Amino acid sequence: MNKIKNNTIETRDRIIVALDYSNMEDAKKMINNLGENASVYKVGLELFLNSEGKMVDYLVEQKKKVFLDLKFHDIPNTAAMASIFASKEKCFMFNVHASGGKKMMQTVAEKVKEINKEVLIIAVTVLTSLSEEEVKETFNSNFTLTELAENWAKLTKEAGLDGIVSSPWEAKSIKEICGKDFKTICPGVRPEWSVANDQKRIMTPKKAILNGCDYLVIGRPITGHAEPKVAFNLILEEIEEALLELN
Ligand code: C5P
C-alpha cells in the first residue's frame, strides 16, 4: 500500500519549500544550505523554464522530492501528455487547473496512474489572486469564491485526483466535503516570528496543521531567513506539536 496515499506522511515532507528563484544557482545554494533538513521542494514555471527543466533533475539527483507546480490547463489529451511527462520526471507531486474540467482531470488521472501510481495529482481551484469581484466578472456567476472552490474540490475528488491547493483557512471544510484522505496543499503559512509579505489570509504552521492542512508550501519565511535551517526546524517543531495534539 502506498504510504503517502495511506495518509502516513513523513513529518518533514509536510514542509514544501518554495524555490521562487529565477536561476538554478540561487536555488542550489538554498538546497545545499538546508541540507538534510528539507526533503520536498516546489519548482514553479519561472525556475523550470529558466533551468530548462534541469532543476528537477538536480533535485531528483539530490534525493529530494519535487512538487512540479506548472498548473496544466488544456484539452484532456494535451494535459494528460504533459502530466505523463511530469510523472516520468519522477515528480512526487504535480498540479493541474480544476477549471480545465472534470473530463480533463479524469483523463490525467487515468493516464498517469497507468505509469505511476505513487505521484500525487493535485488541482488548483480558484487562484487566490482573484477577488470576489473578478470571479463574478470572469465566470459570469453569482457563486462566491468559496462556493466555486468547494465545487471544484468536489469535482477534483470525483475525477480521481489526490487533493487540491487551498488556503489553510479552507482546509477544514475541504476535508469535510472530500474526506480526510483527500490532500490539502496550503500556501499562505506564516510562523508568528515572520512577516506576512504579500500573503493576506495567513495562518501559523501549527494552526494550519490543526485545521487540516497536509502539506505546507512555505517560501520566504525559510528562504528569506538569515538562517534558513533554523527557520525550517522551528517550523518543523510547530508541526510536530500540532501532530501530537491531533493524536
Ligand atoms: O514566500 P511564500 O511563503 O509566500 O511562498 C508561497 C509559495 O506558494 C509561492 O511559491 C507562491 O507562488 C505559492 N502560492 C501561493 N498562493 C497560492 C498558490 C501558490 O502563495 N494560492
PDB file of C-alpha atoms and ligand atoms in Angstrom:
ATOM      1  CA  MET A   1       0.000   0.000   0.000  1.00  0.00           C
ATOM      2  CA  ASN A   2       1.246   3.439  -0.869  1.00  0.00           C
ATOM      3  CA  LYS A   3       2.363   5.089   2.389  1.00  0.00           C
ATOM      4  CA  ILE A   4       1.688   8.646   1.284  1.00  0.00           C
ATOM      5  CA  LYS A   5      -1.738   7.935  -0.108  1.00  0.00           C
ATOM      6  CA  ASN A   6      -2.488   5.925   3.004  1.00  0.00           C
ATOM      7  CA  ASN A   7      -2.115   9.221   4.861  1.00  0.00           C
ATOM      8  CA  THR A   8       1.092   8.457   6.751  1.00  0.00           C
ATOM      9  CA  ILE A   9       3.092  11.471   5.763  1.00  0.00           C
ATOM     10  CA  GLU A  10       6.703  11.759   6.898  1.00  0.00           C
ATOM     11  CA  THR A  11       6.705  14.861   9.133  1.00  0.00           C
ATOM     12  CA  ARG A  12       9.483  16.717   7.303  1.00  0.00           C
ATOM     13  CA  ASP A  13       7.757  16.002   3.985  1.00  0.00           C
ATOM     14  CA  ARG A  14       4.922  18.218   5.175  1.00  0.00           C
ATOM     15  CA  ILE A  15       7.061  21.313   4.539  1.00  0.00           C
ATOM     16  CA  ILE A  16       7.329  22.039   0.832  1.00  0.00           C
ATOM     17  CA  VAL A  17       9.990  24.700   0.377  1.00  0.00           C
ATOM     18  CA  ALA A  18       9.039  27.049  -2.469  1.00  0.00           C
ATOM     19  CA  LEU A  19      12.053  27.652  -4.716  1.00  0.00           C
ATOM     20  CA  ASP A  20      10.954  31.048  -6.023  1.00  0.00           C
ATOM     21  CA  TYR A  21      14.204  31.813  -7.829  1.00  0.00           C
ATOM     22  CA  SER A  22      14.856  32.868 -11.385  1.00  0.00           C
ATOM     23  CA  ASN A  23      18.045  30.842 -11.672  1.00  0.00           C
ATOM     24  CA  MET A  24      19.318  27.453 -10.691  1.00  0.00           C
ATOM     25  CA  GLU A  25      22.438  28.711  -8.936  1.00  0.00           C
ATOM     26  CA  ASP A  26      20.490  30.573  -6.236  1.00  0.00           C
ATOM     27  CA  ALA A  27      18.131  27.640  -5.845  1.00  0.00           C
ATOM     28  CA  LYS A  28      21.057  25.202  -5.484  1.00  0.00           C
ATOM     29  CA  LYS A  29      22.590  27.392  -2.763  1.00  0.00           C
ATOM     30  CA  MET A  30      19.350  27.209  -0.771  1.00  0.00           C
ATOM     31  CA  ILE A  31      19.017  23.440  -1.286  1.00  0.00           C
ATOM     32  CA  ASN A  32      22.588  22.931  -0.105  1.00  0.00           C
ATOM     33  CA  ASN A  33      22.096  25.318   2.800  1.00  0.00           C
ATOM     34  CA  LEU A  34      19.055  23.374   4.022  1.00  0.00           C
ATOM     35  CA  GLY A  35      20.903  20.092   3.505  1.00  0.00           C
ATOM     36  CA  GLU A  36      19.347  17.018   5.086  1.00  0.00           C
ATOM     37  CA  ASN A  37      16.633  19.051   6.759  1.00  0.00           C
ATOM     38  CA  ALA A  38      14.339  19.773   3.826  1.00  0.00           C
ATOM     39  CA  SER A  39      13.023  16.897   1.754  1.00  0.00           C
ATOM     40  CA  VAL A  40      10.410  18.429  -0.580  1.00  0.00           C
ATOM     41  CA  TYR A  41      10.800  21.418  -2.930  1.00  0.00           C
ATOM     42  CA  LYS A  42       8.379  23.261  -5.161  1.00  0.00           C
ATOM     43  CA  VAL A  43       9.552  24.187  -8.650  1.00  0.00           C
ATOM     44  CA  GLY A  44       7.310  26.639 -10.496  1.00  0.00           C
ATOM     45  CA  LEU A  45       7.169  27.910 -14.061  1.00  0.00           C
ATOM     46  CA  GLU A  46       9.890  30.546 -13.675  1.00  0.00           C
ATOM     47  CA  LEU A  47      12.558  28.220 -12.355  1.00  0.00           C
ATOM     48  CA  PHE A  48      11.503  25.279 -14.518  1.00  0.00           C
ATOM     49  CA  LEU A  49      11.760  27.337 -17.721  1.00  0.00           C
ATOM     50  CA  ASN A  50      14.868  29.185 -16.645  1.00  0.00           C
ATOM     51  CA  SER A  51      16.686  25.965 -15.870  1.00  0.00           C
ATOM     52  CA  GLU A  52      15.254  24.212 -18.961  1.00  0.00           C
ATOM     53  CA  GLY A  53      13.871  21.547 -16.656  1.00  0.00           C
ATOM     54  CA  LYS A  54      17.286  20.771 -15.169  1.00  0.00           C
ATOM     55  CA  MET A  55      16.214  21.945 -11.720  1.00  0.00           C
ATOM     56  CA  VAL A  56      14.002  18.874 -11.436  1.00  0.00           C
ATOM     57  CA  ASP A  57      16.843  16.534 -12.458  1.00  0.00           C
ATOM     58  CA  TYR A  58      19.118  18.175  -9.893  1.00  0.00           C
ATOM     59  CA  LEU A  59      16.604  17.740  -7.079  1.00  0.00           C
ATOM     60  CA  VAL A  60      15.982  14.101  -8.002  1.00  0.00           C
ATOM     61  CA  GLU A  61      19.764  13.503  -8.053  1.00  0.00           C
ATOM     62  CA  GLN A  62      19.948  15.027  -4.575  1.00  0.00           C
ATOM     63  CA  LYS A  63      17.228  12.555  -3.490  1.00  0.00           C
ATOM     64  CA  LYS A  64      14.756  15.352  -2.908  1.00  0.00           C
ATOM     65  CA  LYS A  65      11.052  15.175  -3.667  1.00  0.00           C
ATOM     66  CA  VAL A  66       9.655  17.578  -6.245  1.00  0.00           C
ATOM     67  CA  PHE A  67       6.318  19.343  -6.369  1.00  0.00           C
ATOM     68  CA  LEU A  68       6.194  20.433 -10.012  1.00  0.00           C
ATOM     69  CA  ASP A  69       3.959  23.491  -9.900  1.00  0.00           C
ATOM     70  CA  LEU A  70       3.267  24.052 -13.605  1.00  0.00           C
ATOM     71  CA  LYS A  71      -0.552  24.100 -13.348  1.00  0.00           C
ATOM     72  CA  PHE A  72      -1.544  22.295 -16.546  1.00  0.00           C
ATOM     73  CA  HIS A  73      -4.712  23.553 -18.222  1.00  0.00           C
ATOM     74  CA  ASP A  74      -5.566  22.283 -21.698  1.00  0.00           C
ATOM     75  CA  ILE A  75      -7.758  19.854 -23.612  1.00  0.00           C
ATOM     76  CA  PRO A  76      -7.782  16.431 -21.889  1.00  0.00           C
ATOM     77  CA  ASN A  77      -5.295  14.703 -24.199  1.00  0.00           C
ATOM     78  CA  THR A  78      -2.742  17.535 -24.147  1.00  0.00           C
ATOM     79  CA  ALA A  79      -2.988  17.958 -20.373  1.00  0.00           C
ATOM     80  CA  ALA A  80      -2.601  14.178 -19.954  1.00  0.00           C
ATOM     81  CA  MET A  81       0.522  14.088 -22.165  1.00  0.00           C
ATOM     82  CA  ALA A  82       2.143  16.880 -20.129  1.00  0.00           C
ATOM     83  CA  SER A  83       1.142  15.054 -16.939  1.00  0.00           C
ATOM     84  CA  ILE A  84       2.768  11.843 -18.157  1.00  0.00           C
ATOM     85  CA  PHE A  85       5.936  13.851 -18.744  1.00  0.00           C
ATOM     86  CA  ALA A  86       5.726  15.254 -15.184  1.00  0.00           C
ATOM     87  CA  SER A  87       5.235  11.768 -13.772  1.00  0.00           C
ATOM     88  CA  LYS A  88       8.142  10.353 -15.751  1.00  0.00           C
ATOM     89  CA  GLU A  89      10.299  13.144 -14.356  1.00  0.00           C
ATOM     90  CA  LYS A  90       9.853  11.294 -11.063  1.00  0.00           C
ATOM     91  CA  CYS A  91       7.899  14.103  -9.507  1.00  0.00           C
ATOM     92  CA  PHE A  92       6.385  13.472  -6.151  1.00  0.00           C
ATOM     93  CA  MET A  93       3.509  15.834  -6.852  1.00  0.00           C
ATOM     94  CA  PHE A  94       2.290  17.991  -9.753  1.00  0.00           C
ATOM     95  CA  ASN A  95      -0.781  20.058 -10.446  1.00  0.00           C
ATOM     96  CA  VAL A  96      -3.446  20.948 -12.992  1.00  0.00           C
ATOM     97  CA  HIS A  97      -6.171  23.604 -13.026  1.00  0.00           C
ATOM     98  CA  ALA A  98      -9.526  22.243 -11.860  1.00  0.00           C
ATOM     99  CA  SER A  99     -11.127  24.765 -14.250  1.00  0.00           C
ATOM    100  CA  GLY A 100      -9.844  22.566 -17.110  1.00  0.00           C
ATOM    101  CA  GLY A 101     -12.899  20.453 -16.239  1.00  0.00           C
ATOM    102  CA  LYS A 102     -13.704  17.056 -14.813  1.00  0.00           C
ATOM    103  CA  LYS A 103     -13.047  15.247 -18.109  1.00  0.00           C
ATOM    104  CA  MET A 104      -9.561  16.742 -18.296  1.00  0.00           C
ATOM    105  CA  MET A 105      -8.819  15.735 -14.709  1.00  0.00           C
ATOM    106  CA  GLN A 106     -10.200  12.219 -15.248  1.00  0.00           C
ATOM    107  CA  THR A 107      -8.048  11.730 -18.349  1.00  0.00           C
ATOM    108  CA  VAL A 108      -4.971  12.983 -16.493  1.00  0.00           C
ATOM    109  CA  ALA A 109      -5.656  10.651 -13.545  1.00  0.00           C
ATOM    110  CA  GLU A 110      -6.280   7.600 -15.761  1.00  0.00           C
ATOM    111  CA  LYS A 111      -3.216   8.080 -17.975  1.00  0.00           C
ATOM    112  CA  VAL A 112      -0.854   8.918 -15.130  1.00  0.00           C
ATOM    113  CA  LYS A 113      -1.951   6.046 -12.891  1.00  0.00           C
ATOM    114  CA  GLU A 114      -1.175   3.647 -15.745  1.00  0.00           C
ATOM    115  CA  ILE A 115       2.501   4.534 -15.455  1.00  0.00           C
ATOM    116  CA  ASN A 116       2.937   5.900 -11.923  1.00  0.00           C
ATOM    117  CA  LYS A 117       0.617   5.073  -9.046  1.00  0.00           C
ATOM    118  CA  GLU A 118       2.665   6.974  -6.465  1.00  0.00           C
ATOM    119  CA  VAL A 119       2.642  10.501  -7.842  1.00  0.00           C
ATOM    120  CA  LEU A 120       0.198  12.885  -6.152  1.00  0.00           C
ATOM    121  CA  ILE A 121      -2.002  14.715  -8.664  1.00  0.00           C
ATOM    122  CA  ILE A 122      -3.264  17.973  -7.258  1.00  0.00           C
ATOM    123  CA  ALA A 123      -5.677  20.573  -8.626  1.00  0.00           C
ATOM    124  CA  VAL A 124      -5.602  24.323  -8.267  1.00  0.00           C
ATOM    125  CA  THR A 125      -9.117  25.686  -7.723  1.00  0.00           C
ATOM    126  CA  VAL A 126      -9.691  29.452  -7.654  1.00  0.00           C
ATOM    127  CA  LEU A 127      -6.427  31.376  -7.855  1.00  0.00           C
ATOM    128  CA  THR A 128      -6.051  33.270  -4.595  1.00  0.00           C
ATOM    129  CA  SER A 129      -5.018  36.376  -6.521  1.00  0.00           C
ATOM    130  CA  LEU A 130      -8.622  36.696  -7.784  1.00  0.00           C
ATOM    131  CA  SER A 131     -11.017  38.853  -5.816  1.00  0.00           C
ATOM    132  CA  GLU A 132     -14.706  38.079  -5.313  1.00  0.00           C
ATOM    133  CA  GLU A 133     -15.497  40.767  -7.948  1.00  0.00           C
ATOM    134  CA  GLU A 134     -13.069  39.335 -10.508  1.00  0.00           C
ATOM    135  CA  VAL A 135     -14.533  35.870 -10.022  1.00  0.00           C
ATOM    136  CA  LYS A 136     -18.029  37.212 -10.721  1.00  0.00           C
ATOM    137  CA  GLU A 137     -16.776  39.024 -13.832  1.00  0.00           C
ATOM    138  CA  THR A 138     -14.674  36.107 -15.133  1.00  0.00           C
ATOM    139  CA  PHE A 139     -17.213  33.328 -14.648  1.00  0.00           C
ATOM    140  CA  ASN A 140     -20.334  35.481 -15.028  1.00  0.00           C
ATOM    141  CA  SER A 141     -21.677  33.752 -11.964  1.00  0.00           C
ATOM    142  CA  ASN A 142     -23.104  34.687  -8.607  1.00  0.00           C
ATOM    143  CA  PHE A 143     -21.259  31.935  -6.808  1.00  0.00           C
ATOM    144  CA  THR A 144     -18.969  33.143  -4.078  1.00  0.00           C
ATOM    145  CA  LEU A 145     -15.274  32.335  -4.213  1.00  0.00           C
ATOM    146  CA  THR A 146     -15.721  29.719  -1.503  1.00  0.00           C
ATOM    147  CA  GLU A 147     -18.659  28.061  -3.274  1.00  0.00           C
ATOM    148  CA  LEU A 148     -16.686  27.846  -6.514  1.00  0.00           C
ATOM    149  CA  ALA A 149     -13.594  26.472  -4.771  1.00  0.00           C
ATOM    150  CA  GLU A 150     -15.653  23.874  -2.895  1.00  0.00           C
ATOM    151  CA  ASN A 151     -17.450  22.766  -6.048  1.00  0.00           C
ATOM    152  CA  TRP A 152     -14.148  22.365  -7.898  1.00  0.00           C
ATOM    153  CA  ALA A 153     -12.719  20.432  -4.957  1.00  0.00           C
ATOM    154  CA  LYS A 154     -15.675  18.029  -5.206  1.00  0.00           C
ATOM    155  CA  LEU A 155     -15.144  17.597  -8.964  1.00  0.00           C
ATOM    156  CA  THR A 156     -11.431  17.059  -8.378  1.00  0.00           C
ATOM    157  CA  LYS A 157     -12.148  14.270  -5.946  1.00  0.00           C
ATOM    158  CA  GLU A 158     -14.749  12.690  -8.268  1.00  0.00           C
ATOM    159  CA  ALA A 159     -12.241  12.815 -11.139  1.00  0.00           C
ATOM    160  CA  GLY A 160      -9.852  10.663  -9.094  1.00  0.00           C
ATOM    161  CA  LEU A 161      -7.205  13.254  -8.220  1.00  0.00           C
ATOM    162  CA  ASP A 162      -5.466  13.205  -4.856  1.00  0.00           C
ATOM    163  CA  GLY A 163      -6.061  16.675  -3.474  1.00  0.00           C
ATOM    164  CA  ILE A 164      -6.095  20.413  -4.009  1.00  0.00           C
ATOM    165  CA  VAL A 165      -4.115  23.542  -3.290  1.00  0.00           C
ATOM    166  CA  SER A 166      -6.105  25.569  -0.782  1.00  0.00           C
ATOM    167  CA  SER A 167      -5.793  28.316   1.765  1.00  0.00           C
ATOM    168  CA  PRO A 168      -5.193  26.924   5.265  1.00  0.00           C
ATOM    169  CA  TRP A 169      -8.478  28.613   6.170  1.00  0.00           C
ATOM    170  CA  GLU A 170     -10.380  26.337   3.785  1.00  0.00           C
ATOM    171  CA  ALA A 171      -8.578  23.083   4.581  1.00  0.00           C
ATOM    172  CA  LYS A 172     -11.062  22.011   7.235  1.00  0.00           C
ATOM    173  CA  SER A 173     -14.155  22.424   5.066  1.00  0.00           C
ATOM    174  CA  ILE A 174     -12.392  20.745   2.116  1.00  0.00           C
ATOM    175  CA  LYS A 175     -11.726  17.705   4.309  1.00  0.00           C
ATOM    176  CA  GLU A 176     -15.363  17.710   5.419  1.00  0.00           C
ATOM    177  CA  ILE A 177     -16.539  17.737   1.800  1.00  0.00           C
ATOM    178  CA  CYS A 178     -13.942  15.454   0.205  1.00  0.00           C
ATOM    179  CA  GLY A 179     -12.874  13.171   3.050  1.00  0.00           C
ATOM    180  CA  LYS A 180      -9.839  13.050   5.309  1.00  0.00           C
ATOM    181  CA  ASP A 181      -7.590  11.259   2.805  1.00  0.00           C
ATOM    182  CA  PHE A 182      -8.060  13.996   0.204  1.00  0.00           C
ATOM    183  CA  LYS A 183      -4.858  16.027   0.419  1.00  0.00           C
ATOM    184  CA  THR A 184      -4.711  19.737   1.162  1.00  0.00           C
ATOM    185  CA  ILE A 185      -1.623  21.589  -0.012  1.00  0.00           C
ATOM    186  CA  CYS A 186      -1.543  25.002   1.629  1.00  0.00           C
ATOM    187  CA  PRO A 187       0.474  28.149   0.948  1.00  0.00           C
ATOM    188  CA  GLY A 188      -0.190  31.319   2.967  1.00  0.00           C
ATOM    189  CA  VAL A 189       1.556  29.953   6.052  1.00  0.00           C
ATOM    190  CA  ARG A 190       3.439  32.289   8.384  1.00  0.00           C
ATOM    191  CA  PRO A 191       5.012  31.490  11.753  1.00  0.00           C
ATOM    192  CA  GLU A 192       4.406  34.186  14.367  1.00  0.00           C
ATOM    193  CA  TRP A 193       8.059  35.261  14.150  1.00  0.00           C
ATOM    194  CA  SER A 194       7.952  36.002  10.398  1.00  0.00           C
ATOM    195  CA  VAL A 195       6.433  38.774   8.294  1.00  0.00           C
ATOM    196  CA  ALA A 196       3.321  38.337   6.146  1.00  0.00           C
ATOM    197  CA  ASN A 197       4.903  39.769   2.934  1.00  0.00           C
ATOM    198  CA  ASP A 198       2.158  39.883   0.275  1.00  0.00           C
ATOM    199  CA  GLN A 199       0.181  36.988   1.792  1.00  0.00           C
ATOM    200  CA  LYS A 200      -3.177  38.157   3.106  1.00  0.00           C
ATOM    201  CA  ARG A 201      -5.038  35.308   4.782  1.00  0.00           C
ATOM    202  CA  ILE A 202      -2.199  33.757   6.709  1.00  0.00           C
ATOM    203  CA  MET A 203      -2.120  31.061   9.379  1.00  0.00           C
ATOM    204  CA  THR A 204       0.701  29.749  11.578  1.00  0.00           C
ATOM    205  CA  PRO A 205       2.136  26.294  10.758  1.00  0.00           C
ATOM    206  CA  LYS A 206       0.697  24.831  13.941  1.00  0.00           C
ATOM    207  CA  LYS A 207      -2.807  26.185  13.344  1.00  0.00           C
ATOM    208  CA  ALA A 208      -2.635  25.140   9.685  1.00  0.00           C
ATOM    209  CA  ILE A 209      -1.942  21.509  10.606  1.00  0.00           C
ATOM    210  CA  LEU A 210      -4.655  21.604  13.273  1.00  0.00           C
ATOM    211  CA  ASN A 211      -7.019  22.985  10.631  1.00  0.00           C
ATOM    212  CA  GLY A 212      -6.490  20.019   8.302  1.00  0.00           C
ATOM    213  CA  CYS A 213      -3.555  21.044   6.073  1.00  0.00           C
ATOM    214  CA  ASP A 214      -1.467  18.057   4.983  1.00  0.00           C
ATOM    215  CA  TYR A 215       1.380  19.912   3.265  1.00  0.00           C
ATOM    216  CA  LEU A 216       2.532  23.495   3.872  1.00  0.00           C
ATOM    217  CA  VAL A 217       4.061  25.382   0.940  1.00  0.00           C
ATOM    218  CA  ILE A 218       6.477  27.824   2.532  1.00  0.00           C
ATOM    219  CA  GLY A 219       8.892  30.158   0.799  1.00  0.00           C
ATOM    220  CA  ARG A 220      10.145  33.416   2.276  1.00  0.00           C
ATOM    221  CA  PRO A 221       9.863  32.575   5.996  1.00  0.00           C
ATOM    222  CA  ILE A 222      12.549  29.944   5.230  1.00  0.00           C
ATOM    223  CA  THR A 223      14.363  31.143   2.103  1.00  0.00           C
ATOM    224  CA  GLY A 224      14.413  34.799   3.216  1.00  0.00           C
ATOM    225  CA  HIS A 225      15.522  33.998   6.759  1.00  0.00           C
ATOM    226  CA  ALA A 226      19.078  34.833   7.857  1.00  0.00           C
ATOM    227  CA  GLU A 227      19.398  31.203   8.955  1.00  0.00           C
ATOM    228  CA  PRO A 228      17.121  29.077   6.753  1.00  0.00           C
ATOM    229  CA  LYS A 229      17.938  25.849   8.586  1.00  0.00           C
ATOM    230  CA  VAL A 230      16.915  27.360  11.916  1.00  0.00           C
ATOM    231  CA  ALA A 231      13.695  28.666  10.388  1.00  0.00           C
ATOM    232  CA  PHE A 232      12.955  25.255   8.857  1.00  0.00           C
ATOM    233  CA  ASN A 233      13.496  23.476  12.166  1.00  0.00           C
ATOM    234  CA  LEU A 234      11.333  25.928  14.105  1.00  0.00           C
ATOM    235  CA  ILE A 235       8.507  25.273  11.647  1.00  0.00           C
ATOM    236  CA  LEU A 236       9.073  21.524  11.911  1.00  0.00           C
ATOM    237  CA  GLU A 237       8.785  21.773  15.716  1.00  0.00           C
ATOM    238  CA  GLU A 238       5.470  23.598  15.380  1.00  0.00           C
ATOM    239  CA  ILE A 239       4.176  20.901  13.043  1.00  0.00           C
ATOM    240  CA  GLU A 240       5.267  18.183  15.464  1.00  0.00           C
ATOM    241  CA  GLU A 241       3.441  19.947  18.299  1.00  0.00           C
ATOM    242  CA  ALA A 242       0.276  20.117  16.206  1.00  0.00           C
ATOM    243  CA  LEU A 243       0.525  16.446  15.220  1.00  0.00           C
ATOM    244  CA  LEU A 244       0.899  15.472  18.879  1.00  0.00           C
ATOM    245  CA  GLU A 245      -2.248  17.419  19.699  1.00  0.00           C
ATOM    246  CA  LEU A 246      -4.107  15.688  16.903  1.00  0.00           C
ATOM    247  CA  ASN A 247      -3.182  12.186  18.067  1.00  0.00           C
TER     248      ASN A 247
HETATM  249  O1  C5P B   1       7.099  33.050   0.184  1.00  0.00           O
HETATM  250  P1  C5P B   1       5.764  32.420   0.414  1.00  0.00           P
HETATM  251  O2  C5P B   1       5.707  31.530   1.635  1.00  0.00           O
HETATM  252  O3  C5P B   1       4.636  33.419   0.382  1.00  0.00           O
HETATM  253  O4  C5P B   1       5.593  31.446  -0.842  1.00  0.00           O
HETATM  254  C1  C5P B   1       4.419  30.732  -1.066  1.00  0.00           C
HETATM  255  C2  C5P B   1       4.514  29.962  -2.346  1.00  0.00           C
HETATM  256  O5  C5P B   1       3.239  29.405  -2.619  1.00  0.00           O
HETATM  257  C3  C5P B   1       4.901  30.780  -3.569  1.00  0.00           C
HETATM  258  O6  C5P B   1       5.648  29.941  -4.452  1.00  0.00           O
HETATM  259  C4  C5P B   1       3.566  31.139  -4.181  1.00  0.00           C
HETATM  260  O7  C5P B   1       3.635  31.356  -5.552  1.00  0.00           O
HETATM  261  C5  C5P B   1       2.767  29.875  -3.872  1.00  0.00           C
HETATM  262  N1  C5P B   1       1.314  30.051  -3.859  1.00  0.00           N
HETATM  263  C6  C5P B   1       0.678  30.977  -3.060  1.00  0.00           C
HETATM  264  N2  C5P B   1      -0.683  31.084  -3.090  1.00  0.00           N
HETATM  265  C7  C5P B   1      -1.387  30.287  -3.882  1.00  0.00           C
HETATM  266  C8  C5P B   1      -0.775  29.350  -4.692  1.00  0.00           C
HETATM  267  C9  C5P B   1       0.604  29.252  -4.649  1.00  0.00           C
HETATM  268  O8  C5P B   1       1.333  31.685  -2.309  1.00  0.00           O
HETATM  269  N3  C5P B   1      -2.689  30.366  -3.860  1.00  0.00           N
END
